[in-house]
Coordinates of C-alpha atoms in Angstrom, one line a residue:
M1 CA -20.7 1.4 -27.6
P2 CA -21.4 0.0 -24.1
A3 CA -20.1 1.8 -20.7
S4 CA -17.1 0.5 -19.6
P5 CA -17.3 -1.2 -16.5
Y6 CA -14.4 0.4 -15.1
Q7 CA -14.1 3.5 -13.3
A8 CA -10.5 3.7 -14.5
V9 CA -8.0 2.2 -16.8
V10 CA -4.4 2.5 -16.2
S11 CA -1.7 1.4 -18.9
A12 CA 1.3 -0.5 -18.0
P13 CA 4.1 -1.7 -20.2
T14 CA 2.8 -5.3 -21.5
F15 CA -0.9 -4.9 -19.9
A16 CA -3.7 -2.6 -18.6
L17 CA -5.4 -2.8 -15.1
G18 CA -9.1 -2.0 -15.3
V19 CA -10.4 -0.7 -11.9
R20 CA -13.9 -1.1 -10.7
C21 CA -14.8 0.9 -7.4
S22 CA -17.5 2.6 -5.4
A23 CA -17.0 6.1 -4.2
D24 CA -15.4 4.3 -0.9
E25 CA -13.8 0.9 -2.0
I26 CA -11.9 -0.6 -4.5
L27 CA -14.3 -3.7 -5.5
A28 CA -11.8 -5.6 -8.0
I29 CA -8.9 -4.7 -10.0
D30 CA -8.3 -6.4 -13.2
Y31 CA -6.0 -7.7 -16.0
L32 CA -6.8 -6.4 -19.1
E33 CA -5.1 -6.7 -22.9
P34 CA -2.4 -4.2 -23.4
R35 CA -3.6 -0.7 -24.5
A36 CA -1.2 2.1 -26.3
A37 CA -2.7 5.1 -24.2
M38 CA -5.8 5.6 -22.0
V39 CA -8.2 7.6 -23.8
A40 CA -10.6 10.0 -22.4
D41 CA -13.7 8.2 -21.7
E42 CA -11.5 5.3 -19.4
A43 CA -9.8 8.5 -17.2
P44 CA -10.5 8.3 -13.5
E45 CA -14.6 8.4 -12.5
S46 CA -14.3 9.5 -8.9
L47 CA -11.7 10.5 -6.3
L48 CA -11.3 7.0 -5.1
A49 CA -10.6 5.7 -8.9
K50 CA -8.0 8.8 -9.2
E51 CA -6.3 7.6 -6.2
A52 CA -6.2 4.1 -7.4
V53 CA -4.7 5.3 -10.7
R54 CA -1.8 7.4 -8.8
Q55 CA -1.1 4.1 -6.5
L56 CA -1.0 1.9 -9.6
S57 CA 1.1 3.8 -11.5
A58 CA 3.7 4.7 -8.5
Y59 CA 3.9 0.9 -8.3
L60 CA 4.4 0.2 -12.0
K61 CA 7.5 2.9 -11.6
D62 CA 8.7 1.5 -8.4
P63 CA 7.7 -1.8 -7.0
R64 CA 8.7 -1.0 -3.5
F65 CA 5.7 1.5 -3.5
A66 CA 3.2 0.3 -0.6
F67 CA -0.5 0.3 -1.3
G68 CA -3.0 2.3 0.9
L69 CA -6.0 1.4 -1.0
P70 CA -9.2 0.9 0.9
L71 CA -10.3 -2.7 -0.5
A72 CA -14.0 -3.8 -0.2
P73 CA -14.5 -6.8 2.0
A74 CA -14.4 -10.2 -0.2
G75 CA -13.7 -13.7 -0.2
T76 CA -14.3 -16.5 2.2
G77 CA -12.6 -16.7 5.4
F78 CA -10.1 -19.3 4.1
Q79 CA -9.3 -16.8 0.9
R80 CA -8.8 -13.8 3.1
R81 CA -6.2 -16.1 5.4
V82 CA -4.6 -17.1 2.0
W83 CA -4.6 -13.4 0.8
A84 CA -3.1 -12.2 4.0
G85 CA -0.2 -14.8 3.8
I86 CA 0.4 -13.2 0.0
A87 CA 0.3 -9.5 1.4
A88 CA 2.8 -10.6 3.8
I89 CA 5.3 -12.0 1.2
P90 CA 8.1 -8.9 0.5
V91 CA 8.8 -7.1 -2.6
G92 CA 11.5 -9.3 -4.4
R93 CA 10.5 -12.1 -3.0
T94 CA 8.4 -15.3 -3.6
K95 CA 6.9 -18.4 -1.6
S96 CA 5.7 -21.6 -3.4
Y97 CA 1.9 -22.8 -2.9
G98 CA 3.1 -25.3 -0.8
E99 CA 5.2 -23.2 1.5
L100 CA 2.4 -20.6 2.0
A101 CA -0.1 -23.5 2.1
Q102 CA 2.2 -25.0 5.3
S103 CA 2.0 -21.3 6.7
I104 CA -1.7 -21.4 7.0
G105 CA -2.4 -25.0 8.1
S106 CA -3.6 -25.6 4.3
V107 CA -3.1 -27.9 1.0
P108 CA -1.3 -26.3 -2.5
R109 CA -4.2 -26.6 -4.5
A110 CA -6.3 -24.8 -2.2
V111 CA -4.4 -22.0 -1.9
G112 CA -3.7 -21.8 -5.7
N113 CA -7.4 -21.5 -5.9
A114 CA -7.9 -18.9 -3.4
C115 CA -4.7 -17.3 -5.6
G116 CA -6.9 -17.2 -8.7
A117 CA -9.9 -15.4 -7.2
N118 CA -8.0 -12.7 -5.8
P119 CA -10.0 -9.7 -6.6
Y120 CA -6.8 -7.3 -5.9
P121 CA -3.9 -8.3 -7.8
L122 CA -0.6 -6.2 -7.1
V123 CA -2.5 -4.5 -4.2
V124 CA -2.5 -8.3 -2.8
P125 CA 0.8 -9.8 -4.9
C126 CA -0.7 -13.2 -5.9
H127 CA 2.1 -13.0 -8.9
R128 CA 5.1 -13.8 -5.7
V129 CA 3.5 -17.0 -5.5
I130 CA 5.2 -19.8 -7.6
S131 CA 5.4 -23.5 -8.2
A132 CA 7.3 -25.9 -5.6
H133 CA 10.4 -25.9 -8.2
G134 CA 10.6 -22.1 -9.2
G135 CA 8.4 -22.2 -12.3
L136 CA 5.9 -19.6 -12.7
G137 CA 2.6 -22.0 -11.9
G138 CA -0.4 -20.6 -12.9
F139 CA -1.7 -17.0 -12.7
A140 CA -5.3 -15.9 -12.5
R141 CA -6.6 -19.2 -12.8
Q142 CA -4.4 -19.5 -16.1
R143 CA -1.8 -21.7 -17.1
G144 CA -0.3 -19.5 -20.0
G145 CA -1.1 -16.4 -22.4
F146 CA -0.8 -12.9 -21.6
L147 CA -1.7 -13.6 -17.9
L148 CA 1.5 -15.8 -17.5
D149 CA 3.2 -12.8 -19.2
I150 CA 2.2 -10.6 -16.8
K151 CA 3.2 -12.6 -14.2
R152 CA 7.0 -13.1 -15.6
W153 CA 6.9 -9.0 -15.9
L154 CA 5.6 -8.4 -12.6
L155 CA 8.3 -10.9 -11.0
A156 CA 11.1 -9.1 -13.4
H157 CA 9.8 -5.6 -12.3
E158 CA 10.1 -6.5 -8.7
G159 CA 14.1 -8.2 -9.4
V160 CA 12.9 -11.9 -8.7

């Protein structure tokens, strides 16, 4: 059986989160299909992975939890501007792709592409970006399936 690419996996109510990290930085957080319980070989492999599990679990219990994880530098300058705009959206609120685009001097499609490239979901809460008419839009470069169900769950979890 191949080794897991994740240093930790966190089970959530309808999905799981795979955490990839170095000793010093979070490299990525991936949405995974649901898992009944974390198995021993998916337990945190480092102090940072353990801290990531603690913080992600805290958010899953209380959506107002403020993350403080060291994130590895990622993305283009434009993507980082979009992600900073996303990070500024308060818990329980949403912005449309167009509103976010206008705030950074861009266009909605480019913002959507940057949202889809976000390596740090939940920490950079791209689920708070929705379509112009209040619909969900896409999520993690998907227009349906279990990832869109995750977006629905996250927004409901935050009281949207």
